[in-house]
Structure formats: C-alpha cells, structure tokens
C-alpha cells in the first residue's frame, strides 16, 4: 500500500488484519469500539502520509479505527468550521472525540470560534470539547480569558456534570491552578470542596486527577522541589 494509490477498501482490509480481540476488550472498557493497537495505527498513518481526500472517505465509514486513522492523515487547516462542528457531534467514541479536538481542532483557524460555541452547547459531550479548548487557552494563551469567571462556572457546575464534561472542567480547574498563581488557592479550594475525582484509582507513578493533588504536584515539579 502506497501513499498515492491507496483506496478505502485497502485501508479497511489492513485495519481488519490489525484488529486484536484483546485490545478490543481493553478499549471497550473505555467506551471505544475498536481493537487496533494505537502504535500500529500510527505506523500505518506514517506510511500513508497526509491524504485529505482519503481521510474524508475513512471518516464516512463510521468505523472507529478508520476514523482515528483519518484524524492522523488529515490536514487540520483544510476543514471548515461547520465541518468540524458536524464531525464532533458524530464523534461519540471517546478516543475519536479526544483526537479530533487535540489533533485537528486545536490546529484549526476556527478553534476559538468553536471553543465559544461548544462551551455553551447543551450537549455535555460537545461542551466537554469546548472546555478542552478552554484548557488549551489557559495553558498557552490566557490573555482575554476571564479566569475568575471560569472558576465561578466550574464551582457551580462541575460537581453534577456528566462524566466527560466533568473531566474536562476538572482539567481546566487544575490548569488554572497550575499556571496562574494568583488563582491557585481558590482553584485548590474549589477542588477540596467539590471532591471531584478525589477517589479516582491512580496507578503508581501517575499523578492523581484530583485537582488539589494535581495542582500541588505539578507546581512542585516546576519549582524543582
């Protein structure tokens, strides 16, 4: 299979050979319905190189592994605003949702417009994408953001938010606390009061997603203590 003569049928056939029942079982526990090892998927994408037309055809298959591959071989700046909005609403598998936001939307000239629209969307999965884009801005380009206002919204709504939205809001809370010392005490205080993800099972060597611990640990690392 070469990067210039590839058909959707060829790609789907190769993805079928890569499907591993054990990987499928592991992914299913996270809500993802595919069995392709992500390292092998990335290797296939590297071989195919960027192919926007093929990416679009793979996306249309509605197959999770094919959509993940599509996101790796697409050209993020080639998508229109409405096209990205439609793709997000179709991307129900968590990994597809995550890669679409992180690998495509964040690199799009429409990212800020979509951030604002998605953050206010009544669909919690769509809103979660808006919060993910907001977290990116908190970390990399916070000028113009009302950080105190974001903390107000998080404090009022994170405790009872659906899982994916809650996770995204919690990440934003932690990012504000990590990157902005003037808001750190309040961010930690909100985390302590709400106790969101306080008991989340965290493997040894990993940082807990519980915001007070997450903030404290990341700040400690940055300060070299």
PDB file of N, CA and C in Angstrom, residues 77-163:
ATOM      1  N   UNK A  77      -6.052  22.235   8.868  1.00  0.00           N
ATOM      2  CA  UNK A  77      -6.489  23.558   8.418  1.00  0.00           C
ATOM      3  C   UNK A  77      -7.388  23.501   7.188  1.00  0.00           C
ATOM      4  N   UNK A  78      -7.596  22.299   6.660  1.00  0.00           N
ATOM      5  CA  UNK A  78      -8.428  22.160   5.461  1.00  0.00           C
ATOM      6  C   UNK A  78      -9.919  22.082   5.780  1.00  0.00           C
ATOM      7  N   UNK A  79     -10.266  21.926   7.052  1.00  0.00           N
ATOM      8  CA  UNK A  79     -11.672  21.768   7.425  1.00  0.00           C
ATOM      9  C   UNK A  79     -12.334  23.113   7.681  1.00  0.00           C
ATOM     10  N   UNK A  80     -13.593  23.229   7.251  1.00  0.00           N
ATOM     11  CA  UNK A  80     -14.372  24.414   7.562  1.00  0.00           C
ATOM     12  C   UNK A  80     -14.940  24.324   8.964  1.00  0.00           C
ATOM     13  N   UNK A  81     -15.418  25.442   9.467  1.00  0.00           N
ATOM     14  CA  UNK A  81     -15.957  25.494  10.825  1.00  0.00           C
ATOM     15  C   UNK A  81     -17.147  24.552  10.990  1.00  0.00           C
ATOM     16  N   UNK A  82     -18.093  24.593  10.061  1.00  0.00           N
ATOM     17  CA  UNK A  82     -19.282  23.753  10.164  1.00  0.00           C
ATOM     18  C   UNK A  82     -18.944  22.274  10.011  1.00  0.00           C
ATOM     19  N   UNK A  83     -17.932  21.987   9.211  1.00  0.00           N
ATOM     20  CA  UNK A  83     -17.499  20.602   9.020  1.00  0.00           C
ATOM     21  C   UNK A  83     -16.955  20.035  10.333  1.00  0.00           C
ATOM     22  N   UNK A  84     -16.138  20.821  11.035  1.00  0.00           N
ATOM     23  CA  UNK A  84     -15.594  20.376  12.316  1.00  0.00           C
ATOM     24  C   UNK A  84     -16.704  20.211  13.351  1.00  0.00           C
ATOM     25  N   UNK A  85     -17.668  21.115  13.334  1.00  0.00           N
ATOM     26  CA  UNK A  85     -18.787  21.011  14.264  1.00  0.00           C
ATOM     27  C   UNK A  85     -19.568  19.722  14.034  1.00  0.00           C
ATOM     28  N   UNK A  86     -19.823  19.419  12.776  1.00  0.00           N
ATOM     29  CA  UNK A  86     -20.557  18.195  12.453  1.00  0.00           C
ATOM     30  C   UNK A  86     -19.762  16.953  12.853  1.00  0.00           C
ATOM     31  N   UNK A  87     -18.457  16.982  12.609  1.00  0.00           N
ATOM     32  CA  UNK A  87     -17.606  15.836  12.960  1.00  0.00           C
ATOM     33  C   UNK A  87     -17.618  15.597  14.466  1.00  0.00           C
ATOM     34  N   UNK A  88     -17.548  16.661  15.238  1.00  0.00           N
ATOM     35  CA  UNK A  88     -17.541  16.489  16.687  1.00  0.00           C
ATOM     36  C   UNK A  88     -18.835  15.842  17.165  1.00  0.00           C
ATOM     37  N   UNK A  89     -19.947  16.252  16.591  1.00  0.00           N
ATOM     38  CA  UNK A  89     -21.242  15.701  17.016  1.00  0.00           C
ATOM     39  C   UNK A  89     -21.400  14.246  16.592  1.00  0.00           C
ATOM     40  N   UNK A  90     -20.642  13.831  15.589  1.00  0.00           N
ATOM     41  CA  UNK A  90     -20.668  12.424  15.162  1.00  0.00           C
ATOM     42  C   UNK A  90     -19.676  11.573  15.955  1.00  0.00           C
ATOM     43  N   UNK A  91     -18.702  12.210  16.603  1.00  0.00           N
ATOM     44  CA  UNK A  91     -17.573  11.500  17.225  1.00  0.00           C
ATOM     45  C   UNK A  91     -17.933  11.064  18.636  1.00  0.00           C
ATOM     46  N   UNK A  92     -18.681  10.001  18.753  1.00  0.00           N
ATOM     47  CA  UNK A  92     -19.131   9.578  20.074  1.00  0.00           C
ATOM     48  C   UNK A  92     -18.100   8.711  20.800  1.00  0.00           C
ATOM     49  N   UNK A  93     -17.252   7.982  20.101  1.00  0.00           N
ATOM     50  CA  UNK A  93     -16.213   7.198  20.770  1.00  0.00           C
ATOM     51  C   UNK A  93     -15.250   8.156  21.468  1.00  0.00           C
ATOM     52  N   UNK A  94     -14.948   7.948  22.742  1.00  0.00           N
ATOM     53  CA  UNK A  94     -14.102   8.889  23.475  1.00  0.00           C
ATOM     54  C   UNK A  94     -12.751   9.181  22.820  1.00  0.00           C
ATOM     55  N   UNK A  95     -12.099   8.151  22.284  1.00  0.00           N
ATOM     56  CA  UNK A  95     -10.781   8.375  21.680  1.00  0.00           C
ATOM     57  C   UNK A  95     -10.899   9.205  20.400  1.00  0.00           C
ATOM     58  N   UNK A  96     -11.940   8.987  19.612  1.00  0.00           N
ATOM     59  CA  UNK A  96     -12.162   9.795  18.407  1.00  0.00           C
ATOM     60  C   UNK A  96     -12.419  11.246  18.797  1.00  0.00           C
ATOM     61  N   UNK A  97     -13.250  11.440  19.790  1.00  0.00           N
ATOM     62  CA  UNK A  97     -13.555  12.777  20.307  1.00  0.00           C
ATOM     63  C   UNK A  97     -12.258  13.474  20.745  1.00  0.00           C
ATOM     64  N   UNK A  98     -11.446  12.752  21.514  1.00  0.00           N
ATOM     65  CA  UNK A  98     -10.205  13.299  22.056  1.00  0.00           C
ATOM     66  C   UNK A  98      -9.219  13.674  20.937  1.00  0.00           C
ATOM     67  N   UNK A  99      -9.028  12.774  19.987  1.00  0.00           N
ATOM     68  CA  UNK A  99      -8.080  13.052  18.903  1.00  0.00           C
ATOM     69  C   UNK A  99      -8.575  14.155  17.979  1.00  0.00           C
ATOM     70  N   UNK A 100      -9.878  14.192  17.741  1.00  0.00           N
ATOM     71  CA  UNK A 100     -10.425  15.250  16.887  1.00  0.00           C
ATOM     72  C   UNK A 100     -10.128  16.617  17.492  1.00  0.00           C
ATOM     73  N   UNK A 101     -10.376  16.756  18.794  1.00  0.00           N
ATOM     74  CA  UNK A 101     -10.137  18.044  19.462  1.00  0.00           C
ATOM     75  C   UNK A 101      -8.647  18.367  19.498  1.00  0.00           C
ATOM     76  N   UNK A 102      -7.834  17.390  19.917  1.00  0.00           N
ATOM     77  CA  UNK A 102      -6.420  17.662  20.167  1.00  0.00           C
ATOM     78  C   UNK A 102      -5.562  17.705  18.913  1.00  0.00           C
ATOM     79  N   UNK A 103      -5.859  16.866  17.941  1.00  0.00           N
ATOM     80  CA  UNK A 103      -5.011  16.783  16.750  1.00  0.00           C
ATOM     81  C   UNK A 103      -5.512  17.632  15.588  1.00  0.00           C
ATOM     82  N   UNK A 104      -6.785  17.997  15.609  1.00  0.00           N
ATOM     83  CA  UNK A 104      -7.352  18.704  14.460  1.00  0.00           C
ATOM     84  C   UNK A 104      -7.874  20.088  14.859  1.00  0.00           C
ATOM     85  N   UNK A 105      -8.844  20.132  15.769  1.00  0.00           N
ATOM     86  CA  UNK A 105      -9.488  21.418  16.083  1.00  0.00           C
ATOM     87  C   UNK A 105      -8.499  22.417  16.677  1.00  0.00           C
ATOM     88  N   UNK A 106      -7.619  21.955  17.553  1.00  0.00           N
ATOM     89  CA  UNK A 106      -6.658  22.875  18.171  1.00  0.00           C
ATOM     90  C   UNK A 106      -5.726  23.524  17.147  1.00  0.00           C
ATOM     91  N   UNK A 107      -5.561  22.886  15.982  1.00  0.00           N
ATOM     92  CA  UNK A 107      -4.691  23.421  14.929  1.00  0.00           C
ATOM     93  C   UNK A 107      -5.483  24.201  13.874  1.00  0.00           C
ATOM     94  N   UNK A 108      -6.784  24.305  14.072  1.00  0.00           N
ATOM     95  CA  UNK A 108      -7.660  24.932  13.085  1.00  0.00           C
ATOM     96  C   UNK A 108      -7.774  26.435  13.326  1.00  0.00           C
ATOM     97  N   UNK A 109      -7.923  27.214  12.253  1.00  0.00           N
ATOM     98  CA  UNK A 109      -8.182  28.651  12.434  1.00  0.00           C
ATOM     99  C   UNK A 109      -9.550  28.933  13.057  1.00  0.00           C
ATOM    100  N   UNK A 110     -10.393  27.899  13.150  1.00  0.00           N
ATOM    101  CA  UNK A 110     -11.739  28.060  13.715  1.00  0.00           C
ATOM    102  C   UNK A 110     -11.794  27.678  15.192  1.00  0.00           C
ATOM    103  N   UNK A 111     -10.649  27.381  15.807  1.00  0.00           N
ATOM    104  CA  UNK A 111     -10.634  26.842  17.164  1.00  0.00           C
ATOM    105  C   UNK A 111     -11.319  27.762  18.168  1.00  0.00           C
ATOM    106  N   UNK A 112     -11.035  29.068  18.116  1.00  0.00           N
ATOM    107  CA  UNK A 112     -11.601  29.972  19.114  1.00  0.00           C
ATOM    108  C   UNK A 112     -13.104  30.126  18.937  1.00  0.00           C
ATOM    109  N   UNK A 113     -13.559  30.232  17.700  1.00  0.00           N
ATOM    110  CA  UNK A 113     -14.995  30.345  17.460  1.00  0.00           C
ATOM    111  C   UNK A 113     -15.726  29.096  17.950  1.00  0.00           C
ATOM    112  N   UNK A 114     -15.126  27.926  17.691  1.00  0.00           N
ATOM    113  CA  UNK A 114     -15.742  26.678  18.136  1.00  0.00           C
ATOM    114  C   UNK A 114     -15.673  26.541  19.655  1.00  0.00           C
ATOM    115  N   UNK A 115     -14.591  27.015  20.251  1.00  0.00           N
ATOM    116  CA  UNK A 115     -14.477  26.964  21.718  1.00  0.00           C
ATOM    117  C   UNK A 115     -15.655  27.677  22.371  1.00  0.00           C
ATOM    118  N   UNK A 116     -15.952  28.853  21.889  1.00  0.00           N
ATOM    119  CA  UNK A 116     -17.039  29.639  22.465  1.00  0.00           C
ATOM    120  C   UNK A 116     -18.396  28.980  22.228  1.00  0.00           C
ATOM    121  N   UNK A 117     -18.600  28.481  21.017  1.00  0.00           N
ATOM    122  CA  UNK A 117     -19.888  27.857  20.689  1.00  0.00           C
ATOM    123  C   UNK A 117     -20.077  26.553  21.455  1.00  0.00           C
ATOM    124  N   UNK A 118     -19.054  25.724  21.474  1.00  0.00           N
ATOM    125  CA  UNK A 118     -19.179  24.421  22.122  1.00  0.00           C
ATOM    126  C   UNK A 118     -19.316  24.540  23.638  1.00  0.00           C
ATOM    127  N   UNK A 119     -18.612  25.478  24.237  1.00  0.00           N
ATOM    128  CA  UNK A 119     -18.675  25.619  25.692  1.00  0.00           C
ATOM    129  C   UNK A 119     -20.089  25.886  26.174  1.00  0.00           C
ATOM    130  N   UNK A 120     -20.889  26.543  25.340  1.00  0.00           N
ATOM    131  CA  UNK A 120     -22.264  26.886  25.709  1.00  0.00           C
ATOM    132  C   UNK A 120     -23.284  25.877  25.187  1.00  0.00           C
ATOM    133  N   UNK A 121     -22.832  24.779  24.593  1.00  0.00           N
ATOM    134  CA  UNK A 121     -23.747  23.818  23.978  1.00  0.00           C
ATOM    135  C   UNK A 121     -24.446  22.970  25.043  1.00  0.00           C
ATOM    136  N   UNK A 122     -25.739  22.702  24.871  1.00  0.00           N
ATOM    137  CA  UNK A 122     -26.455  21.883  25.856  1.00  0.00           C
ATOM    138  C   UNK A 122     -26.029  20.424  25.873  1.00  0.00           C
ATOM    139  N   UNK A 123     -25.407  19.948  24.809  1.00  0.00           N
ATOM    140  CA  UNK A 123     -24.921  18.565  24.766  1.00  0.00           C
ATOM    141  C   UNK A 123     -23.634  18.492  25.595  1.00  0.00           C
ATOM    142  N   UNK A 124     -23.606  17.720  26.677  1.00  0.00           N
ATOM    143  CA  UNK A 124     -22.421  17.709  27.535  1.00  0.00           C
ATOM    144  C   UNK A 124     -21.156  17.203  26.857  1.00  0.00           C
ATOM    145  N   UNK A 125     -21.300  16.325  25.865  1.00  0.00           N
ATOM    146  CA  UNK A 125     -20.117  15.833  25.151  1.00  0.00           C
ATOM    147  C   UNK A 125     -19.526  16.946  24.285  1.00  0.00           C
ATOM    148  N   UNK A 126     -20.387  17.720  23.647  1.00  0.00           N
ATOM    149  CA  UNK A 126     -19.930  18.868  22.862  1.00  0.00           C
ATOM    150  C   UNK A 126     -19.330  19.924  23.796  1.00  0.00           C
ATOM    151  N   UNK A 127     -19.998  20.177  24.904  1.00  0.00           N
ATOM    152  CA  UNK A 127     -19.489  21.158  25.868  1.00  0.00           C
ATOM    153  C   UNK A 127     -18.120  20.747  26.399  1.00  0.00           C
ATOM    154  N   UNK A 128     -17.905  19.451  26.560  1.00  0.00           N
ATOM    155  CA  UNK A 128     -16.604  18.966  27.030  1.00  0.00           C
ATOM    156  C   UNK A 128     -15.492  19.370  26.067  1.00  0.00           C
ATOM    157  N   UNK A 129     -15.789  19.345  24.770  1.00  0.00           N
ATOM    158  CA  UNK A 129     -14.798  19.779  23.780  1.00  0.00           C
ATOM    159  C   UNK A 129     -14.497  21.261  23.936  1.00  0.00           C
ATOM    160  N   UNK A 130     -15.534  22.054  24.217  1.00  0.00           N
ATOM    161  CA  UNK A 130     -15.319  23.472  24.458  1.00  0.00           C
ATOM    162  C   UNK A 130     -14.418  23.711  25.653  1.00  0.00           C
ATOM    163  N   UNK A 131     -14.619  22.945  26.713  1.00  0.00           N
ATOM    164  CA  UNK A 131     -13.770  23.082  27.894  1.00  0.00           C
ATOM    165  C   UNK A 131     -12.341  22.632  27.615  1.00  0.00           C
ATOM    166  N   UNK A 132     -12.177  21.607  26.787  1.00  0.00           N
ATOM    167  CA  UNK A 132     -10.825  21.169  26.418  1.00  0.00           C
ATOM    168  C   UNK A 132     -10.082  22.286  25.676  1.00  0.00           C
ATOM    169  N   UNK A 133     -10.786  22.975  24.792  1.00  0.00           N
ATOM    170  CA  UNK A 133     -10.168  24.098  24.081  1.00  0.00           C
ATOM    171  C   UNK A 133      -9.885  25.260  25.027  1.00  0.00           C
ATOM    172  N   UNK A 134     -10.739  25.452  26.011  1.00  0.00           N
ATOM    173  CA  UNK A 134     -10.504  26.499  27.006  1.00  0.00           C
ATOM    174  C   UNK A 134      -9.263  26.177  27.839  1.00  0.00           C
ATOM    175  N   UNK A 135      -9.104  24.915  28.204  1.00  0.00           N
ATOM    176  CA  UNK A 135      -7.912  24.499  28.957  1.00  0.00           C
ATOM    177  C   UNK A 135      -6.648  24.779  28.159  1.00  0.00           C
ATOM    178  N   UNK A 136      -6.720  24.545  26.859  1.00  0.00           N
ATOM    179  CA  UNK A 136      -5.579  24.840  25.983  1.00  0.00           C
ATOM    180  C   UNK A 136      -5.241  26.323  26.035  1.00  0.00           C
ATOM    181  N   UNK A 137      -6.254  27.167  26.017  1.00  0.00           N
ATOM    182  CA  UNK A 137      -6.011  28.613  26.091  1.00  0.00           C
ATOM    183  C   UNK A 137      -5.481  29.024  27.455  1.00  0.00           C
ATOM    184  N   UNK A 138      -5.985  28.435  28.505  1.00  0.00           N
ATOM    185  CA  UNK A 138      -5.492  28.724  29.859  1.00  0.00           C
ATOM    186  C   UNK A 138      -3.990  28.479  29.923  1.00  0.00           C
ATOM    187  N   UNK A 139      -3.561  27.396  29.289  1.00  0.00           N
ATOM    188  CA  UNK A 139      -2.156  26.998  29.346  1.00  0.00           C
ATOM    189  C   UNK A 139      -1.263  27.791  28.396  1.00  0.00           C
ATOM    190  N   UNK A 140      -1.786  28.160  27.228  1.00  0.00           N
ATOM    191  CA  UNK A 140      -0.916  28.707  26.186  1.00  0.00           C
ATOM    192  C   UNK A 140      -1.202  30.154  25.777  1.00  0.00           C
ATOM    193  N   UNK A 141      -2.438  30.609  25.981  1.00  0.00           N
ATOM    194  CA  UNK A 141      -2.784  31.956  25.520  1.00  0.00           C
ATOM    195  C   UNK A 141      -3.950  32.472  26.349  1.00  0.00           C
ATOM    196  N   UNK A 142      -3.664  32.757  27.619  1.00  0.00           N
ATOM    197  CA  UNK A 142      -4.746  33.080  28.549  1.00  0.00           C
ATOM    198  C   UNK A 142      -5.207  34.530  28.476  1.00  0.00           C
ATOM    199  N   UNK A 143      -4.478  35.365  27.728  1.00  0.00           N
ATOM    200  CA  UNK A 143      -4.879  36.770  27.621  1.00  0.00           C
ATOM    201  C   UNK A 143      -6.317  36.867  27.102  1.00  0.00           C
ATOM    202  N   UNK A 144      -7.136  37.652  27.790  1.00  0.00           N
ATOM    203  CA  UNK A 144      -8.513  37.842  27.373  1.00  0.00           C
ATOM    204  C   UNK A 144      -9.494  36.885  28.013  1.00  0.00           C
ATOM    205  N   UNK A 145      -8.988  35.846  28.672  1.00  0.00           N
ATOM    206  CA  UNK A 145      -9.877  34.917  29.360  1.00  0.00           C
ATOM    207  C   UNK A 145     -10.237  35.477  30.741  1.00  0.00           C
ATOM    208  N   UNK A 146     -11.480  35.283  31.139  1.00  0.00           N
ATOM    209  CA  UNK A 146     -11.918  35.657  32.477  1.00  0.00           C
ATOM    210  C   UNK A 146     -11.727  34.437  33.372  1.00  0.00           C
ATOM    211  N   UNK A 147     -10.535  34.311  33.947  1.00  0.00           N
ATOM    212  CA  UNK A 147     -10.217  33.116  34.723  1.00  0.00           C
ATOM    213  C   UNK A 147     -11.086  33.015  35.980  1.00  0.00           C
ATOM    214  N   UNK A 148     -11.335  34.149  36.642  1.00  0.00           N
ATOM    215  CA  UNK A 148     -12.208  34.125  37.818  1.00  0.00           C
ATOM    216  C   UNK A 148     -13.615  33.687  37.428  1.00  0.00           C
ATOM    217  N   UNK A 149     -14.081  34.146  36.268  1.00  0.00           N
ATOM    218  CA  UNK A 149     -15.392  33.745  35.778  1.00  0.00           C
ATOM    219  C   UNK A 149     -15.450  32.260  35.461  1.00  0.00           C
ATOM    220  N   UNK A 150     -14.373  31.716  34.883  1.00  0.00           N
ATOM    221  CA  UNK A 150     -14.309  30.282  34.616  1.00  0.00           C
ATOM    222  C   UNK A 150     -14.383  29.489  35.918  1.00  0.00           C
ATOM    223  N   UNK A 151     -13.688  29.962  36.941  1.00  0.00           N
ATOM    224  CA  UNK A 151     -13.740  29.288  38.241  1.00  0.00           C
ATOM    225  C   UNK A 151     -15.153  29.335  38.823  1.00  0.00           C
ATOM    226  N   UNK A 152     -15.856  30.447  38.600  1.00  0.00           N
ATOM    227  CA  UNK A 152     -17.252  30.540  39.051  1.00  0.00           C
ATOM    228  C   UNK A 152     -18.104  29.447  38.406  1.00  0.00           C
ATOM    229  N   UNK A 153     -17.953  29.292  37.092  1.00  0.00           N
ATOM    230  CA  UNK A 153     -18.742  28.294  36.352  1.00  0.00           C
ATOM    231  C   UNK A 153     -18.389  26.890  36.816  1.00  0.00           C
ATOM    232  N   UNK A 154     -17.087  26.628  36.991  1.00  0.00           N
ATOM    233  CA  UNK A 154     -16.639  25.308  37.449  1.00  0.00           C
ATOM    234  C   UNK A 154     -17.184  25.010  38.840  1.00  0.00           C
ATOM    235  N   UNK A 155     -17.096  25.996  39.719  1.00  0.00           N
ATOM    236  CA  UNK A 155     -17.569  25.798  41.095  1.00  0.00           C
ATOM    237  C   UNK A 155     -19.063  25.498  41.127  1.00  0.00           C
ATOM    238  N   UNK A 156     -19.822  26.135  40.252  1.00  0.00           N
ATOM    239  CA  UNK A 156     -21.275  25.960  40.243  1.00  0.00           C
ATOM    240  C   UNK A 156     -21.723  24.676  39.557  1.00  0.00           C
ATOM    241  N   UNK A 157     -20.972  24.228  38.545  1.00  0.00           N
ATOM    242  CA  UNK A 157     -21.494  23.151  37.708  1.00  0.00           C
ATOM    243  C   UNK A 157     -20.723  21.855  37.637  1.00  0.00           C
ATOM    244  N   UNK A 158     -19.476  21.811  38.122  1.00  0.00           N
ATOM    245  CA  UNK A 158     -18.657  20.612  37.900  1.00  0.00           C
ATOM    246  C   UNK A 158     -19.132  19.403  38.704  1.00  0.00           C
ATOM    247  N   UNK A 159     -19.578  19.621  39.906  1.00  0.00           N
ATOM    248  CA  UNK A 159     -19.929  18.504  40.803  1.00  0.00           C
ATOM    249  C   UNK A 159     -20.957  17.569  40.181  1.00  0.00           C
ATOM    250  N   UNK A 160     -21.969  18.137  39.528  1.00  0.00           N
ATOM    251  CA  UNK A 160     -23.073  17.328  38.994  1.00  0.00           C
ATOM    252  C   UNK A 160     -23.010  17.149  37.478  1.00  0.00           C
ATOM    253  N   UNK A 161     -21.911  17.548  36.860  1.00  0.00           N
ATOM    254  CA  UNK A 161     -21.782  17.421  35.398  1.00  0.00           C
ATOM    255  C   UNK A 161     -21.607  15.960  34.998  1.00  0.00           C
ATOM    256  N   UNK A 162     -22.108  15.559  33.810  1.00  0.00           N
ATOM    257  CA  UNK A 162     -21.859  14.209  33.298  1.00  0.00           C
ATOM    258  C   UNK A 162     -20.353  13.943  33.178  1.00  0.00           C
ATOM    259  N   UNK A 163     -19.995  12.673  33.143  1.00  0.00           N
ATOM    260  CA  UNK A 163     -18.592  12.275  33.292  1.00  0.00           C
ATOM    261  C   UNK A 163     -17.608  13.010  32.388  1.00  0.00           C
TER     262      UNK A 163
END
